[in-house]
CSV table of C-alpha atoms in Angstrom, one decimal:
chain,number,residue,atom,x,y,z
X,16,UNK,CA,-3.5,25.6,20.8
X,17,UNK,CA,-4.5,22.4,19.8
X,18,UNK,CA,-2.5,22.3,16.9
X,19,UNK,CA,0.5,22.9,18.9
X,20,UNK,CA,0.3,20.6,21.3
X,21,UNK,CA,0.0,18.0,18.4
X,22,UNK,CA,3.2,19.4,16.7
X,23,UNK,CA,5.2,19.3,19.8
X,24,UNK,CA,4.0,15.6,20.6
X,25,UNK,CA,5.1,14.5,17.0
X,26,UNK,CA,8.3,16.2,16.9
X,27,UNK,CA,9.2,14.9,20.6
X,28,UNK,CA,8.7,11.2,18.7
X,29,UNK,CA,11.3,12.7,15.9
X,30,UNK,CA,14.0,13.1,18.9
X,31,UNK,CA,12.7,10.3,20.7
X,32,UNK,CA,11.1,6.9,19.5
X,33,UNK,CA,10.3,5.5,22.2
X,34,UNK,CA,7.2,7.0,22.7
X,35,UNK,CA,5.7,5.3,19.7
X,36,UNK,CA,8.2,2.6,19.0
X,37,UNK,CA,7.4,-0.1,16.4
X,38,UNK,CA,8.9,-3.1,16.1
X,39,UNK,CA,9.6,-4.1,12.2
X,40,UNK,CA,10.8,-7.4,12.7
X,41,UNK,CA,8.3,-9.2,14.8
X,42,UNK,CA,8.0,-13.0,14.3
X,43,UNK,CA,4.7,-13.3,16.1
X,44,UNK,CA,3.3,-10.9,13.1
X,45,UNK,CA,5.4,-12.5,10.8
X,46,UNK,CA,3.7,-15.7,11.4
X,47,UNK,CA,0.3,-14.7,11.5
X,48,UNK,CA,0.6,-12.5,7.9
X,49,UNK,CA,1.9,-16.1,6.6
X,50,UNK,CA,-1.0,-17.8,7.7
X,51,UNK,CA,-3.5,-14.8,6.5
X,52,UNK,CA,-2.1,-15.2,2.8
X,53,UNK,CA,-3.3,-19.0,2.9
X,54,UNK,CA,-6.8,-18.2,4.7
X,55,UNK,CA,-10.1,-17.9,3.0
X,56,UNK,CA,-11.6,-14.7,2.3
X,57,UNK,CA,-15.4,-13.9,3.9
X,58,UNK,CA,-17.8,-11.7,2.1
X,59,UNK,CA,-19.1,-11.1,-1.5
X,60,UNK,CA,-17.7,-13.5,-4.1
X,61,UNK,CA,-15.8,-11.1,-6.5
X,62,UNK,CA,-15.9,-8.2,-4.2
X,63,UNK,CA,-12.6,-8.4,-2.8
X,64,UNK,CA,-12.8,-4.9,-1.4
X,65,UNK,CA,-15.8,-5.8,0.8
X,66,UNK,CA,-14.2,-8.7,2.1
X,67,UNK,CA,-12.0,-9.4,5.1
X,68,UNK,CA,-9.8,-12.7,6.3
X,69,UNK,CA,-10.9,-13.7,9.6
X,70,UNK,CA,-10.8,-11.1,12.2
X,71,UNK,CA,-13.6,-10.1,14.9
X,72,UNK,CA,-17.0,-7.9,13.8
X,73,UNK,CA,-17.5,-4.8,15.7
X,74,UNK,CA,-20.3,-2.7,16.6
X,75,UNK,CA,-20.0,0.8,15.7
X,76,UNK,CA,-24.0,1.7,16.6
X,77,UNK,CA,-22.8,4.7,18.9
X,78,UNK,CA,-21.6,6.6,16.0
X,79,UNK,CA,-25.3,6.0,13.6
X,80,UNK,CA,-26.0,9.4,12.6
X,81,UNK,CA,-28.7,10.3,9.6
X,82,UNK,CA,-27.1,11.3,6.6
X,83,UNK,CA,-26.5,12.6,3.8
X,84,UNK,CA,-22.5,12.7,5.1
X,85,UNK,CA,-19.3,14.4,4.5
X,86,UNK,CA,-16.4,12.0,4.4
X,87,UNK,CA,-13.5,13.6,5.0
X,88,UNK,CA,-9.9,11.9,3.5
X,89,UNK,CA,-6.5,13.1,4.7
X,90,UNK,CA,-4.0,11.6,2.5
X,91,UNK,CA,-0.2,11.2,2.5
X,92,UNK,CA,0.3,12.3,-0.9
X,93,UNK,CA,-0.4,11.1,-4.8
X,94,UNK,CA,3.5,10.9,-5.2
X,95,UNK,CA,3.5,7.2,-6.9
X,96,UNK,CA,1.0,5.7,-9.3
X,97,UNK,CA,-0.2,3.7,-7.0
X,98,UNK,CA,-1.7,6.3,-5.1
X,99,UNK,CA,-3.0,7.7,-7.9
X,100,UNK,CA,-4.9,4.3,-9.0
X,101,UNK,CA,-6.2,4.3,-5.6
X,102,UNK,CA,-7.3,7.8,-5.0
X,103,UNK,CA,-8.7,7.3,-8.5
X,104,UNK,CA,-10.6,4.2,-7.0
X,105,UNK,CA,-11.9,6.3,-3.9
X,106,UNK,CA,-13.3,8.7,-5.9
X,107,UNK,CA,-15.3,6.5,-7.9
X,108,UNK,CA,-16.8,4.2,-4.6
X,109,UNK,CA,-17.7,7.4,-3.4
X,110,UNK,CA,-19.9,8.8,-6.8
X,111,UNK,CA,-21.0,5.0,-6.4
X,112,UNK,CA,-22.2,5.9,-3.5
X,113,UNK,CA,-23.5,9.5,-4.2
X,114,UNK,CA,-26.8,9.2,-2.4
X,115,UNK,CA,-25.7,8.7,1.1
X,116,UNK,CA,-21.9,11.1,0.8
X,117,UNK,CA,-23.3,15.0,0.9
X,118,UNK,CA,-19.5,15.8,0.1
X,119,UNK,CA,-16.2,14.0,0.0
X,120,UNK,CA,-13.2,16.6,1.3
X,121,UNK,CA,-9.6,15.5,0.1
X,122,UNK,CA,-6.6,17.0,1.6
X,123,UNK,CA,-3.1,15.9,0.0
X,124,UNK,CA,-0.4,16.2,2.5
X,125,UNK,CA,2.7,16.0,-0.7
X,126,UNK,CA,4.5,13.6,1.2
X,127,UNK,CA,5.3,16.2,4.2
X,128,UNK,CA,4.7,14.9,7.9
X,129,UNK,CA,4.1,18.6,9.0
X,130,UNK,CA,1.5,19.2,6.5
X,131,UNK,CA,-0.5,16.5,7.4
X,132,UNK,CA,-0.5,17.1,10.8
X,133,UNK,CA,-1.9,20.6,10.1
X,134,UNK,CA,-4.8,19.2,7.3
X,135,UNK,CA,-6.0,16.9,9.9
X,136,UNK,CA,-6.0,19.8,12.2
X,137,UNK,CA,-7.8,21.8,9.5
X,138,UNK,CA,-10.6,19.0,9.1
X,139,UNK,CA,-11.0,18.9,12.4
X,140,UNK,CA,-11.7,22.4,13.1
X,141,UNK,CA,-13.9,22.9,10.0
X,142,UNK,CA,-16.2,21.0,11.9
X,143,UNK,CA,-18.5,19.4,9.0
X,144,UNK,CA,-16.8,16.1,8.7
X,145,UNK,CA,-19.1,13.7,10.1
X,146,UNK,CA,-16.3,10.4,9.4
X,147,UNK,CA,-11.6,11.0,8.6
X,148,UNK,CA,-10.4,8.8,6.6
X,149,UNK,CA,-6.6,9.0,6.9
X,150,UNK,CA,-4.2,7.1,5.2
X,151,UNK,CA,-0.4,8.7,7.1
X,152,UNK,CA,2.4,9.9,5.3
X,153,UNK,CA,4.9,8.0,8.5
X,154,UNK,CA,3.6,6.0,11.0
X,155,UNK,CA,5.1,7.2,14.2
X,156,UNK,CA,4.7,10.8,13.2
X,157,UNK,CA,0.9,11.0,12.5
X,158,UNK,CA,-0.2,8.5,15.6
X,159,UNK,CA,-0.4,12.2,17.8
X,160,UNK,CA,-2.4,13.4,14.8
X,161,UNK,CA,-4.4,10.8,14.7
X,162,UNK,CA,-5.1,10.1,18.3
X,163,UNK,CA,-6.0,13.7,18.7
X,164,UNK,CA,-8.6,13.3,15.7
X,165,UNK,CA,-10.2,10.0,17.7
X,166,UNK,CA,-11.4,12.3,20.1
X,167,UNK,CA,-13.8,14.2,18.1
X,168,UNK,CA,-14.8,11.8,15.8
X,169,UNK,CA,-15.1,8.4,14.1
X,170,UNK,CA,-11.6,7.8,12.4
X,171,UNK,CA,-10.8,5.2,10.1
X,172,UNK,CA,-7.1,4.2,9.0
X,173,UNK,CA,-6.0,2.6,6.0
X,174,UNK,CA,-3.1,1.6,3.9
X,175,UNK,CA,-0.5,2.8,5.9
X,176,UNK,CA,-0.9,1.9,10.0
X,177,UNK,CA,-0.2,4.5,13.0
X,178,UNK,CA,1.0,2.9,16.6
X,179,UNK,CA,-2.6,3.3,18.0
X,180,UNK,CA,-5.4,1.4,18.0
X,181,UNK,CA,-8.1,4.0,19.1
X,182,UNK,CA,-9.0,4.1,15.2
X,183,UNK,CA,-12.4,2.7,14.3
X,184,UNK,CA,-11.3,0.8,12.1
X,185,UNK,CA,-7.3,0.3,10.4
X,186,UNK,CA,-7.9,-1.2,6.3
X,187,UNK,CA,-4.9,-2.8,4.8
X,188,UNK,CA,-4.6,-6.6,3.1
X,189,UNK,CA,-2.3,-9.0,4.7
X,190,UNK,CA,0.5,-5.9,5.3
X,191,UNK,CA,3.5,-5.6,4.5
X,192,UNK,CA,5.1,-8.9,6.0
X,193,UNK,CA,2.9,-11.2,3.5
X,194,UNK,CA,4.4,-8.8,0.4
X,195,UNK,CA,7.6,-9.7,1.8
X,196,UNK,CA,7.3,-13.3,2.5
X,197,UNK,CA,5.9,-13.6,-1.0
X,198,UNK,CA,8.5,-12.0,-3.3
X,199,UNK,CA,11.1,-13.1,-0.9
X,200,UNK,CA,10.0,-17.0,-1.0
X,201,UNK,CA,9.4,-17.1,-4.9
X,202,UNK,CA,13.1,-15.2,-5.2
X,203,UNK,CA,14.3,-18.0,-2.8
X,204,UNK,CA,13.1,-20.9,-4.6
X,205,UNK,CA,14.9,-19.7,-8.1
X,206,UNK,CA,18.1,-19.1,-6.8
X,207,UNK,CA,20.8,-21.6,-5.0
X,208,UNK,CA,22.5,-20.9,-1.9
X,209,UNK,CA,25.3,-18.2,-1.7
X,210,UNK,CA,23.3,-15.9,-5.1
X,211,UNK,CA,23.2,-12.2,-4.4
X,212,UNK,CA,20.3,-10.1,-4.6
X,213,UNK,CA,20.3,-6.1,-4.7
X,214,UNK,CA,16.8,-4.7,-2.4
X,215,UNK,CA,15.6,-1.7,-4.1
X,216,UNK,CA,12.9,0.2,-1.6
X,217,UNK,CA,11.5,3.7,-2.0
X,218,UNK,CA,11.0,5.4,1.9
X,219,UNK,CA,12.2,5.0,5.0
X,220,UNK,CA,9.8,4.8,8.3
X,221,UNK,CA,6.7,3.4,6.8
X,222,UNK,CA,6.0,0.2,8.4
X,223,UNK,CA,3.8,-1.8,5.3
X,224,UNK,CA,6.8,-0.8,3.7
X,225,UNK,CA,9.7,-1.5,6.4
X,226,UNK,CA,8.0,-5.2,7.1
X,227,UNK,CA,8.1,-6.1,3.6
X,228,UNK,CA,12.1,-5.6,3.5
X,229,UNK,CA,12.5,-7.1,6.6
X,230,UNK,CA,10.4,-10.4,5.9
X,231,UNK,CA,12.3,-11.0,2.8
X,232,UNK,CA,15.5,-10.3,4.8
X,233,UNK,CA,14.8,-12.7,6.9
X,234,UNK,CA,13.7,-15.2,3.6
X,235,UNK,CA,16.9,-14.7,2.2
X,236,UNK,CA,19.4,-14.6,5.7
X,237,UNK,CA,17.8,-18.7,5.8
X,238,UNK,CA,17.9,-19.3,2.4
X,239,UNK,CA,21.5,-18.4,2.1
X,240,UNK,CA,21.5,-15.6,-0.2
X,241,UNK,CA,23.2,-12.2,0.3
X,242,UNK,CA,21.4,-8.7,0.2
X,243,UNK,CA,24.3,-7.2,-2.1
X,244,UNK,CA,22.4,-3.9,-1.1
X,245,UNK,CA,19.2,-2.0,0.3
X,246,UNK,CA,18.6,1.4,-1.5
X,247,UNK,CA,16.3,3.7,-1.5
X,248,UNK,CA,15.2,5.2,-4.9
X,249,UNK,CA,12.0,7.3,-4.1
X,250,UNK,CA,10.0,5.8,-6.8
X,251,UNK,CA,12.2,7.7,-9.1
X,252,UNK,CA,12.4,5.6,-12.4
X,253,UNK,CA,16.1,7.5,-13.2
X,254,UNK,CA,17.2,7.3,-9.6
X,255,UNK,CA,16.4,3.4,-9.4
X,256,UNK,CA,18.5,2.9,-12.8
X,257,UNK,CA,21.5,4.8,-11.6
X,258,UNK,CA,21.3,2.3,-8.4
X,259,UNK,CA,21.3,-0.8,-10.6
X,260,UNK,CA,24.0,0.6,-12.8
X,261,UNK,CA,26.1,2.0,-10.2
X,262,UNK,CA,26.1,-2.2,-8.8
X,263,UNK,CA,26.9,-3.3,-12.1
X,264,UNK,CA,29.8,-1.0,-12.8
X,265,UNK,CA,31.6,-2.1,-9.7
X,266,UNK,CA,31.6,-5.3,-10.9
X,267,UNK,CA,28.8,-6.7,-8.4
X,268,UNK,CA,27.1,-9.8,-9.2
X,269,UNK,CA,23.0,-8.8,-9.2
X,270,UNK,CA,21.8,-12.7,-9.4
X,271,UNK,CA,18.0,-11.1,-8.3
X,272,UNK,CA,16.4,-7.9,-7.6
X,273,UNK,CA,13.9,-7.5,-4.9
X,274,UNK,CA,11.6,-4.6,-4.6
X,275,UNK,CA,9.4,-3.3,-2.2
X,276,UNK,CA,7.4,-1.4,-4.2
X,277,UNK,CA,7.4,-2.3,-8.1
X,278,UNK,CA,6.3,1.2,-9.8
X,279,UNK,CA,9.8,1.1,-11.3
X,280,UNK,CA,11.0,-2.4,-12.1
X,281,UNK,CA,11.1,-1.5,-15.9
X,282,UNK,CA,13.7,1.0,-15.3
X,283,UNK,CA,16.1,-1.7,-12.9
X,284,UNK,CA,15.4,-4.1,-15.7
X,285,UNK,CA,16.9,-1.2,-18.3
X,286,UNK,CA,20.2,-1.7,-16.7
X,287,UNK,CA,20.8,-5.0,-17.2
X,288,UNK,CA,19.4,-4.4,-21.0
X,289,UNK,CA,21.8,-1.5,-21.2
X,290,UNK,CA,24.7,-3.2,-19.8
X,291,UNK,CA,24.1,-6.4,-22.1
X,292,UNK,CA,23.3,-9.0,-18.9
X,293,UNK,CA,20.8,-11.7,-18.5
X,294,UNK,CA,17.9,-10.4,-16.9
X,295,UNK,CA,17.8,-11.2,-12.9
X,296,UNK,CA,14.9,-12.9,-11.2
X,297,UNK,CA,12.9,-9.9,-10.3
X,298,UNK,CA,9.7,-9.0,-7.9
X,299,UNK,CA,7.7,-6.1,-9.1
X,300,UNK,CA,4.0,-5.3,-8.6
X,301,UNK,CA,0.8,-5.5,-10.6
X,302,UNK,CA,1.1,-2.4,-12.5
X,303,UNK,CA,1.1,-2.5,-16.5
X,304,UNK,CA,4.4,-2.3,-18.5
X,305,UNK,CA,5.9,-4.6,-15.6
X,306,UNK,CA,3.7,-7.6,-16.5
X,307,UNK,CA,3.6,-6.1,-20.1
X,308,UNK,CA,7.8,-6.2,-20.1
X,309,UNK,CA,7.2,-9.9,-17.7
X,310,UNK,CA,5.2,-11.4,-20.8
X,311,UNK,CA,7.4,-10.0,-23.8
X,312,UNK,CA,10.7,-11.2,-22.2
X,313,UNK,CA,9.6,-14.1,-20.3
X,314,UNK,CA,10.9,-13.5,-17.2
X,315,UNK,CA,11.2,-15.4,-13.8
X,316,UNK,CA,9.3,-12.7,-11.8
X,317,UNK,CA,6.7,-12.8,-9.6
X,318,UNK,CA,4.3,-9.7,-9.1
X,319,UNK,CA,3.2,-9.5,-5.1
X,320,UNK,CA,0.6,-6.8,-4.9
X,321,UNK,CA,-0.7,-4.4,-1.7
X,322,UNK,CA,-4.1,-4.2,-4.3
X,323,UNK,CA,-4.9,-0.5,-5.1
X,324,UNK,CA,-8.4,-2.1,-4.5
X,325,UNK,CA,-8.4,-1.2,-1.1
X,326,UNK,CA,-8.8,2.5,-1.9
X,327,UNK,CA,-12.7,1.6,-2.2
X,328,UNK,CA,-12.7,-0.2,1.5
X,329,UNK,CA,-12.4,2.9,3.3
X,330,UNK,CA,-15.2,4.6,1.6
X,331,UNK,CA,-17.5,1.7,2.2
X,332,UNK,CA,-16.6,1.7,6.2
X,333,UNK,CA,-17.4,4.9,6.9
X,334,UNK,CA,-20.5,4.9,5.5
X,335,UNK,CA,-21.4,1.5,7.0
X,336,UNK,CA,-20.0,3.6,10.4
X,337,UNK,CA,-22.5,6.2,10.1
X,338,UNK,CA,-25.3,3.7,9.5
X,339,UNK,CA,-24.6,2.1,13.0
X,340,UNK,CA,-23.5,-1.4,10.6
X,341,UNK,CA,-20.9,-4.0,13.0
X,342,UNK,CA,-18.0,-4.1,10.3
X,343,UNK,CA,-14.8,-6.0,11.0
X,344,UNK,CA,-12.6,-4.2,13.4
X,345,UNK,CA,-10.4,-3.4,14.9
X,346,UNK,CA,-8.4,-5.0,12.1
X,347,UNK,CA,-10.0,-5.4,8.7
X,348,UNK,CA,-7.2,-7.5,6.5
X,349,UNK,CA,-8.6,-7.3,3.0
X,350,UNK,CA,-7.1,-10.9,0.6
X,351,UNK,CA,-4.0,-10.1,-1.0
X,352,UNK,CA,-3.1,-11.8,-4.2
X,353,UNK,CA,-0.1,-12.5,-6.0
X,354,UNK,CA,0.7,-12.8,-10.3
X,355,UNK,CA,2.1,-15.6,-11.3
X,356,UNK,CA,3.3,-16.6,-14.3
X,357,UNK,CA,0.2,-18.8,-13.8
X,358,UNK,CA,-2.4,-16.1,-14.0
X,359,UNK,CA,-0.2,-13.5,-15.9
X,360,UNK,CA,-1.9,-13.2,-19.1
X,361,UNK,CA,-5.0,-12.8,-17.6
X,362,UNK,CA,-4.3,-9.3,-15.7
X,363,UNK,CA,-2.6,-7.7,-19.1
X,364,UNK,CA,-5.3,-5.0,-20.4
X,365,UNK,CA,-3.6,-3.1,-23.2
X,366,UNK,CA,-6.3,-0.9,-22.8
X,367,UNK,CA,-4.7,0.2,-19.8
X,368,UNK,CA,-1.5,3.2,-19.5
X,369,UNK,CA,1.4,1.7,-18.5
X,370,UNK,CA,1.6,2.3,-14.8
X,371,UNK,CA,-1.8,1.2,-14.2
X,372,UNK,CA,-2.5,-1.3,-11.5
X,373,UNK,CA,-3.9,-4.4,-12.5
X,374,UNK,CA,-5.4,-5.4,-8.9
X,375,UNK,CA,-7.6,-2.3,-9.1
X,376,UNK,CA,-10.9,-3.6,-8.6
X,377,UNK,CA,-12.0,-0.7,-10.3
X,378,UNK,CA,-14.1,-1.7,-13.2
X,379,UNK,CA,-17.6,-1.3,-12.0
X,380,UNK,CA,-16.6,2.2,-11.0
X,381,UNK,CA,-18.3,5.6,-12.8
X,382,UNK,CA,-15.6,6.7,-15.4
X,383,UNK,CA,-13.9,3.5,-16.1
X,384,UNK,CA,-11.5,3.1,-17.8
X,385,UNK,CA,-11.4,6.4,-19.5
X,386,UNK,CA,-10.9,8.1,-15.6
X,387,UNK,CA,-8.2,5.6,-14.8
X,388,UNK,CA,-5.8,6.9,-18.3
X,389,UNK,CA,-7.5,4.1,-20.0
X,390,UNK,CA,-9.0,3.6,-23.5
């Protein structure tokens, strides 16, 4: 019954969004992501999974319970390399941790609002999770879900946000406006007024993901550039060459390429390669044969990043939770570094596959790098 009343709450936000309406274009935010890239990380030097950018401490004492525990992790999917760098990150904090976790459930939700909805449900009546970990598939969709979840027990959110704030804790670096102000600044200050950029973006209704367009929107609408386009490729390397070509063969002028997520910058880049054009200026992400391809071709690119080093946050939270620790709350914003050309070399490891994220924080893990792909 339960269950039911949960489905019927998420699909009344489907027909109507004003229930959990979010705003993806909010200045205040905007402003105080800005001023969170330039702020000074607190906690462990080198540890930038343990640390946090201002914020307030909070005291989760009422939910200190003797261990060992079962974490329980409801996530959206491993659709993206990303999330399979981070899940592979999770993992490994968690056999870090292996004396205080009894067991560590995973349920993948493929992508699919529904199924989510019913694996939290399924956690949830299982009844031997003492901590859920959920990182949603959409935001509005899974705040029901997630609510619901609040009132049994201690629920931490991460990566991706929901519109509630009765979550212990919600995990995420600067967000999605600071991706967005960084690609879309460094893309502004290479090109002149009046230059044309194509936005290539993978999902609709995710809001790290919708703030990061819309803060380089906003970048570019001062700047004087034109978004030629906004298309969605779904992280599908053939789908986001087709885009690119499919510009060029009208005859569009692609001065830069801006992308929300960079998992498939190589392939946008094949299109101008293919097509016998300059490379554009170009944002991607911190994932292997970009910087590789970045390095060999010397482009004018800048790598924002939403680390995959935050996969290892979570894990550390909820056991801090269940050990009655004050950890920062509600709101813990984890730094969020950019490549430069600067710093470039330094983040190549060509020990490392190809769609390996550089800002993984993962090399004091069990299984590294030979768990990660790597050699």
């Amino acid at each position: 019954m339960q269950f039911r009343s949960i489905l019927a709450a998420t699909l009344a936000v489907a027909f109507s969004t004003a229930a959990y309406a979010q705003e993806f274009n909010d200045p205040v935010e905007f402003k105080k992501q800005r001023d969170l890239l330039s702020t000074k990380a607190e906690g462990p030097d080198g540890k930038p999974w343990e640390q946090h950018l201002g914020g307030a401490m909070i005291d989760t004492a009422k939910f200190k319970k003797d261990g060992p525990h079962t974490i329980c992790f409801s996530n959206a999917g491993v659709f993206n390399p990303w999330r399979v760098v981070g899940l592979n990150n999770l993992k490994g904090e968690a056999a870090l941790q292996k004396d205080r976790i009894k067991e560590l459930v995973i349920l993948d939700a493929e992508g699919k609002d529904d199924k989510q909805i019913s694996d939290i449900q399924s956690l949830l009546d299982g009844g031997k999770c003492d901590v859920l970990i959920v990182s949603p598939t959409t935001t509005a969709a899974l705040t029901p879900a997630v609510e619901a979840a609040c009132e049994k027990l201690p629920v931490i959110v991460f990566d991706r946000g929901v519109n509630t704030k009765c979550p212990v804790t919600y995990i995420h670096p600067v967000g999605g406006y600071g991706f967005g102000i960084t690609s879309g600044e460094f893309i502004a200050s290479k090109l002149p007024k009046g230059s044309n950029v194509l936005a290539l973006r993978i999902v609709a209704g995710v809001d790290v993901l919708e703030t990061r367009y819309s803060a380089a929107k906003s970048i570019f609408d001062e700047a004087g550039i034109n978004v030629i386009g906004s298309e969605f490729t779904g992280s599908d390397r053939a789908k986001t060459k087709s885009v690119v070509e499919d510009y060029i063969n009208r005859g569009q002028k692609i001065d830069a390429v801006w992308m929300d997520a960079g998992d498939t910058a190589t392939a946008a880049l094949e299109a101008f390669e293919d097509a016998g054009l300059p490379y554009p200026v170009i944002s991607g992400e911190d994932q292997q044969d970009f910087l590789r391809k970045w390095q060999k071709e010397n482009l004018v690119a800048i790598a924002p990043s939403y680390p995959t080093y935050q996969w290892r946050t979570p894990v550390i939270a909820a056991l801090d939770i269940l050990d009655g620790k004050s950890i920062p709350g509600p709101e813990w914003n984890l730094p969020q570094p950019a490549i430069t050309q600067e710093t470039l070399a330094s983040y190549i490891d060509e020990r490392m596959p190809a769609l390996h994220y550089s800002l993984c924080g993962c090399q004091d893990l069990p299984g590294y790098p030979e768990q990660w792909g790597g050699k």
